[in-house]
mmCIF file of C-alpha atoms and ligand atoms in Angstrom:
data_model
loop_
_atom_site.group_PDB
_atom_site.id
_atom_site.type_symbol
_atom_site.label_atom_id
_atom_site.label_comp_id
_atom_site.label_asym_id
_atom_site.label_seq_id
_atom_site.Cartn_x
_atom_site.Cartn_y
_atom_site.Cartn_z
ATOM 1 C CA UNK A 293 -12.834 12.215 19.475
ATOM 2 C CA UNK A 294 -13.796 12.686 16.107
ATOM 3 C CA UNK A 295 -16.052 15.995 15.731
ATOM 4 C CA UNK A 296 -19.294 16.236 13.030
ATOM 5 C CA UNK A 297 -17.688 18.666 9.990
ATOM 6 C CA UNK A 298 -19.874 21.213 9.477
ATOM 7 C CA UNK A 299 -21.099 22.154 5.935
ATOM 8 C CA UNK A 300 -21.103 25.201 3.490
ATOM 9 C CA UNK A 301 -24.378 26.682 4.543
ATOM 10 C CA UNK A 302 -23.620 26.506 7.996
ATOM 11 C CA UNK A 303 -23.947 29.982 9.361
ATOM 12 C CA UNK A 304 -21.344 29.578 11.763
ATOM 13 C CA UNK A 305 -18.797 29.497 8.541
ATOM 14 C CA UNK A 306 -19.409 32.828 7.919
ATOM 15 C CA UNK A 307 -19.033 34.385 11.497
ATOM 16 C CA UNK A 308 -15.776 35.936 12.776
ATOM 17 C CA UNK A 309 -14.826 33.884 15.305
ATOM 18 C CA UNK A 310 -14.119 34.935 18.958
ATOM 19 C CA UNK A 311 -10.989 34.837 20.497
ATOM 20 C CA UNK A 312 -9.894 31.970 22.779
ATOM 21 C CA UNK A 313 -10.136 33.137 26.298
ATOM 22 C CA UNK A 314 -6.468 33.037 28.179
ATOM 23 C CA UNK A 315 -7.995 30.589 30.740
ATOM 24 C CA UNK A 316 -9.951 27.764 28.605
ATOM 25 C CA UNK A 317 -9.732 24.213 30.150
ATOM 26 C CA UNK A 318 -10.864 22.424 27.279
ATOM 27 C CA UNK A 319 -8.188 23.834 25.185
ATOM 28 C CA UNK A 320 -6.269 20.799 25.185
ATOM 29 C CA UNK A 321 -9.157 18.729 24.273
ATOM 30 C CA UNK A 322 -10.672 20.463 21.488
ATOM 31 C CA UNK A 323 -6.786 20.494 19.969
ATOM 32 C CA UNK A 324 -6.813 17.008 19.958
ATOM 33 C CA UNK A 325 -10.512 16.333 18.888
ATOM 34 C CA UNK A 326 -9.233 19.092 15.711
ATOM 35 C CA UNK A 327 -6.365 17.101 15.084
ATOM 36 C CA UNK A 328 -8.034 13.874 15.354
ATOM 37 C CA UNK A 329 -11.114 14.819 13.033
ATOM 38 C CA UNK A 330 -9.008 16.670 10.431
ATOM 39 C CA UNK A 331 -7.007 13.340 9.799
ATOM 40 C CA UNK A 332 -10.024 11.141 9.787
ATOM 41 C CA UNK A 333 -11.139 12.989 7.164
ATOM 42 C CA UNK A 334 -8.287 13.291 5.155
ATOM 43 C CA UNK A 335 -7.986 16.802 5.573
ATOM 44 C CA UNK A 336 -4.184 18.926 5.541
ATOM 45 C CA UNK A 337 -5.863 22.030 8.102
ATOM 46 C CA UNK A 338 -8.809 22.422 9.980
ATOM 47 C CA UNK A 339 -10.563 25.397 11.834
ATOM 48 C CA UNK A 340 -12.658 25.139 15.079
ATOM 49 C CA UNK A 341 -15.218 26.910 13.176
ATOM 50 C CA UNK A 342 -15.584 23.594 11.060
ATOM 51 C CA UNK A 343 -16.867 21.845 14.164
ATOM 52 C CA UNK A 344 -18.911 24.369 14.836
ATOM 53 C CA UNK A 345 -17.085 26.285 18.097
ATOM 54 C CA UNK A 346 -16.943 30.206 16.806
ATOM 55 C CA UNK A 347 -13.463 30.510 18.378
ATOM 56 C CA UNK A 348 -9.785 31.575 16.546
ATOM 57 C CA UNK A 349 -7.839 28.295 16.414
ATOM 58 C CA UNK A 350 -7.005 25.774 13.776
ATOM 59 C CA UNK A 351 -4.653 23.115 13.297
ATOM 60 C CA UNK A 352 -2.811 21.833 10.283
ATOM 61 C CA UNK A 353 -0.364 19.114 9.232
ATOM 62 C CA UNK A 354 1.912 20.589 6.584
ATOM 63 C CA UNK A 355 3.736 17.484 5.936
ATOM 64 C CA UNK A 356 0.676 16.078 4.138
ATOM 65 C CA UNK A 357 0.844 18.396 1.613
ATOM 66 C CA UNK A 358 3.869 18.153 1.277
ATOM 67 C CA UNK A 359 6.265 15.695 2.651
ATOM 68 C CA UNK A 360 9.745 16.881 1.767
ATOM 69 C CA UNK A 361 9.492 20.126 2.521
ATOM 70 C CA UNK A 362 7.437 20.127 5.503
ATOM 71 C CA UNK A 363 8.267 16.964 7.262
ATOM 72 C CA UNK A 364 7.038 16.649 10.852
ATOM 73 C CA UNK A 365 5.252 20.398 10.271
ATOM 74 C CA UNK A 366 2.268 19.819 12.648
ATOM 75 C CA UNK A 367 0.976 23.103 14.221
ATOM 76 C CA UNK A 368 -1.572 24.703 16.201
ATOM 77 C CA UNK A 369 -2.523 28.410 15.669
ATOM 78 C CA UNK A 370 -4.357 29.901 18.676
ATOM 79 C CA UNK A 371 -5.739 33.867 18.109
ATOM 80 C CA UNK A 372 -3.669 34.473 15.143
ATOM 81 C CA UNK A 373 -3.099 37.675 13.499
ATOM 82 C CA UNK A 374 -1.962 38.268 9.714
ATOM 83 C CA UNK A 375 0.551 41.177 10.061
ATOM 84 C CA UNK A 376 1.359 41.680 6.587
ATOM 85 C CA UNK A 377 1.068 39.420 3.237
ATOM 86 C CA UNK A 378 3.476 40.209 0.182
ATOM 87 C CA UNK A 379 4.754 38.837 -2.893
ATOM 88 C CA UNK A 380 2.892 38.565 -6.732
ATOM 89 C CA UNK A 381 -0.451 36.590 -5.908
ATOM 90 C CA UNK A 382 0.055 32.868 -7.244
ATOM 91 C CA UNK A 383 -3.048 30.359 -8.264
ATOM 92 C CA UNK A 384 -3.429 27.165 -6.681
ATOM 93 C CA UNK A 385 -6.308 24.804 -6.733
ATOM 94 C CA UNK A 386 -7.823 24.371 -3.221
ATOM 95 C CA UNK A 387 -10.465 22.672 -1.769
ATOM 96 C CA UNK A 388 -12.223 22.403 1.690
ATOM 97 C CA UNK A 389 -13.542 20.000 4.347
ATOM 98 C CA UNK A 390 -16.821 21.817 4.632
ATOM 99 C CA UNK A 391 -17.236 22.346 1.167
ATOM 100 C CA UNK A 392 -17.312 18.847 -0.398
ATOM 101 C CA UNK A 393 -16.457 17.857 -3.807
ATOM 102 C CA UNK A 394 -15.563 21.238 -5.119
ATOM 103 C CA UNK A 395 -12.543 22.719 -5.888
ATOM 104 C CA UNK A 396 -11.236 25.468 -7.183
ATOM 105 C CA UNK A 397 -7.865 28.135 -8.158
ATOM 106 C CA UNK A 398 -7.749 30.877 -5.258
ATOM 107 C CA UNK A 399 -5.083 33.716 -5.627
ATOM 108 C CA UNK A 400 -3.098 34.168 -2.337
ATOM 109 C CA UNK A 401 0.084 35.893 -1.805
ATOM 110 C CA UNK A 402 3.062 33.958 -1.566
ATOM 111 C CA UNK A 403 4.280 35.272 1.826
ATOM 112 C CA UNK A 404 2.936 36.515 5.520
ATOM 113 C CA UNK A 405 3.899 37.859 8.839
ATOM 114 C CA UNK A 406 1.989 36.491 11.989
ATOM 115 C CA UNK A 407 1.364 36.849 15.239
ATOM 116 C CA UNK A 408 -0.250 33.870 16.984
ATOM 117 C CA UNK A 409 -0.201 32.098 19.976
ATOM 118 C CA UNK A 410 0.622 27.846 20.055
ATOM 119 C CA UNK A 411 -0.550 25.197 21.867
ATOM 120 C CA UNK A 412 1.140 26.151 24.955
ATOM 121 C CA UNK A 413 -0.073 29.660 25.010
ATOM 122 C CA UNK A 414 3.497 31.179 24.066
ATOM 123 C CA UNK A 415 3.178 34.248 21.612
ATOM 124 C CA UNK A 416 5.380 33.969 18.457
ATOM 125 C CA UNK A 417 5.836 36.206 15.525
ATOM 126 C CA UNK A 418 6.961 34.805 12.413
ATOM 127 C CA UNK A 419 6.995 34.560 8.349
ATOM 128 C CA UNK A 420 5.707 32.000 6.501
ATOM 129 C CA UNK A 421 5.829 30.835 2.684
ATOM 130 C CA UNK A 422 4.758 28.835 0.061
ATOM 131 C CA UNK A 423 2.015 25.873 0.415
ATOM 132 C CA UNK A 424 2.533 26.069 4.226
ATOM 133 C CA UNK A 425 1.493 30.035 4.294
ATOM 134 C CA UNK A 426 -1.533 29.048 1.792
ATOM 135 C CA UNK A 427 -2.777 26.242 3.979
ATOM 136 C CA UNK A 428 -2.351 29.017 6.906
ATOM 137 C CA UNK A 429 -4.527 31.507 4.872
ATOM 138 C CA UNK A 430 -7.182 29.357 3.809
ATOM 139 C CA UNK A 431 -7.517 28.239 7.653
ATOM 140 C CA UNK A 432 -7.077 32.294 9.005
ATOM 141 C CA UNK A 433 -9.838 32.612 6.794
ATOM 142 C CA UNK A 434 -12.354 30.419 8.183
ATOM 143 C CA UNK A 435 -11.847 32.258 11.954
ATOM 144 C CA UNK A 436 -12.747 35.143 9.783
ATOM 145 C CA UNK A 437 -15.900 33.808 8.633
ATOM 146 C CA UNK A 438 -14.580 33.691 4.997
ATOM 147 C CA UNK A 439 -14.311 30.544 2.822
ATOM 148 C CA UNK A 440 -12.375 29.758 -0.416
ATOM 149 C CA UNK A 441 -15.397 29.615 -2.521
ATOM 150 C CA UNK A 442 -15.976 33.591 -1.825
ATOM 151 C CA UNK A 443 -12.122 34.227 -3.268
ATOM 152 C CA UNK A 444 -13.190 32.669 -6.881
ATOM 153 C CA UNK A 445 -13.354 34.672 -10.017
ATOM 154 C CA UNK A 446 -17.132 35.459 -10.074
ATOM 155 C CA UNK A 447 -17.483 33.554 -12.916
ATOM 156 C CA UNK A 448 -15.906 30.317 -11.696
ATOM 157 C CA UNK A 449 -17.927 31.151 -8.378
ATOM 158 C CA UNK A 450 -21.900 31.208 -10.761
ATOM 159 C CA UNK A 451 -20.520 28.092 -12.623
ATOM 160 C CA UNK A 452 -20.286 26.219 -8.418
ATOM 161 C CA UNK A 453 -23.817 27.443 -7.493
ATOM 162 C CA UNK A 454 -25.039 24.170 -8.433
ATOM 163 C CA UNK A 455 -23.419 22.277 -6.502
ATOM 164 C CA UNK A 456 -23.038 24.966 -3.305
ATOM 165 C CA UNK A 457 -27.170 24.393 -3.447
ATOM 166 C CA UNK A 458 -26.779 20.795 -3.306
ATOM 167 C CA UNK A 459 -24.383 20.859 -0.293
ATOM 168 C CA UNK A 460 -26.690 23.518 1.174
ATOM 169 C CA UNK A 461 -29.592 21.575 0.973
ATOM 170 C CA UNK A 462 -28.126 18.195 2.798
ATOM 171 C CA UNK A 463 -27.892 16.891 -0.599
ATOM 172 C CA UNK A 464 -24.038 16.127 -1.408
ATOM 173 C CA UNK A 465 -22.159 15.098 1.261
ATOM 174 C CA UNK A 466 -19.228 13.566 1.941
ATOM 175 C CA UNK A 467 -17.947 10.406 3.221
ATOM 176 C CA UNK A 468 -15.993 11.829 6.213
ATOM 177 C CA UNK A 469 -18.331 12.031 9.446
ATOM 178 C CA UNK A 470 -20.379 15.779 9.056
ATOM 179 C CA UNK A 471 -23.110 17.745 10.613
ATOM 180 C CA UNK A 472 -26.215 16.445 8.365
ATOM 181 C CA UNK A 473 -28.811 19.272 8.031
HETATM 182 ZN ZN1 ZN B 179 -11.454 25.027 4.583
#
């Protein structure tokens, strides 16, 4: 089923998510309905947050950002845990489902260490790099109640607050099936 997106303004976008109990039936379910909404909107990640459940999962589909190097890369992250991030920060422009229309360069390192659980409930621990660890932070973010927009130089961040009003205020939104306000 295809979920409403919710929208920057949204206050459950900036709560930390809970964690997913270790007994949740709908589990399966809402892993499908985040999969299932995240393409329909064209989207290459999505957090539960963003259909406004306040738990720690999200989904992405590497391979759509890039489909080389990440071919078939579709996973599910369930109560993840950064462990470490290194490397020299690199820029890259990024954008967001619940932010619409606005984009903008966010330093992240290049590398991370994380703990997580998958769809199945087995723990991993592993390193990631590249565009697949970026799409990973800019989704750990969101259980963490922090969006891409709040990682801007403060500058670029006063030049948005234009348009962050208009999508506060119901009055940009996007194609893609949302939560209207
Ligand atoms: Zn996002």
């Amino acid at each position: 089923m295809i979920l409403p997106i919710v929208l920057y303004g949204d206050p459950v976008l900036q709560q930390k998510a809970a964690d997913v109990p270790a007994h949740f039936d709908e589990l399966p379910v809402l892993i499908e309905n985040l999969f299932e909404t995240m393409y329909a909107a064209g989207g290459i990640g999505l957090a539960a947050p963003q259909v406004g459940h306040s738990l720690r999962i999200f989904v992405l589909d590497a391979e759509l950002a890039d489909e080389e190097a990440y071919k078939g890369c579709k996973m599910v992250f369930i109560n993840p845990l950064i462990l470490d991030q290194s490397g020299e920060p690199w820029a890259y422009t990024e954008g967001c489902l619940s932010i619409p229309e606005l984009r903008g360069d966010v330093l992240r390192k290049p590398k991370i260490r994380l703990r997580y659980e998958d769809a199945e409930r087995r723990s991993h621990e592993a390193e990631f790099d590249g565009m697949l660890a970026r799409i990973i932070q800019h989704e750990y973010d969101h259980v963490d109640g922090r969006l891409f927009v709040d990682l801007l130089h403060p500058l670029r961040r006063r030049l948005l607050q234009k348009k962050l009003q208009l999508i506060r205020n119901g009055k940009l939104r996007p194609e893609y099936k949302h939560k209207a306000r």
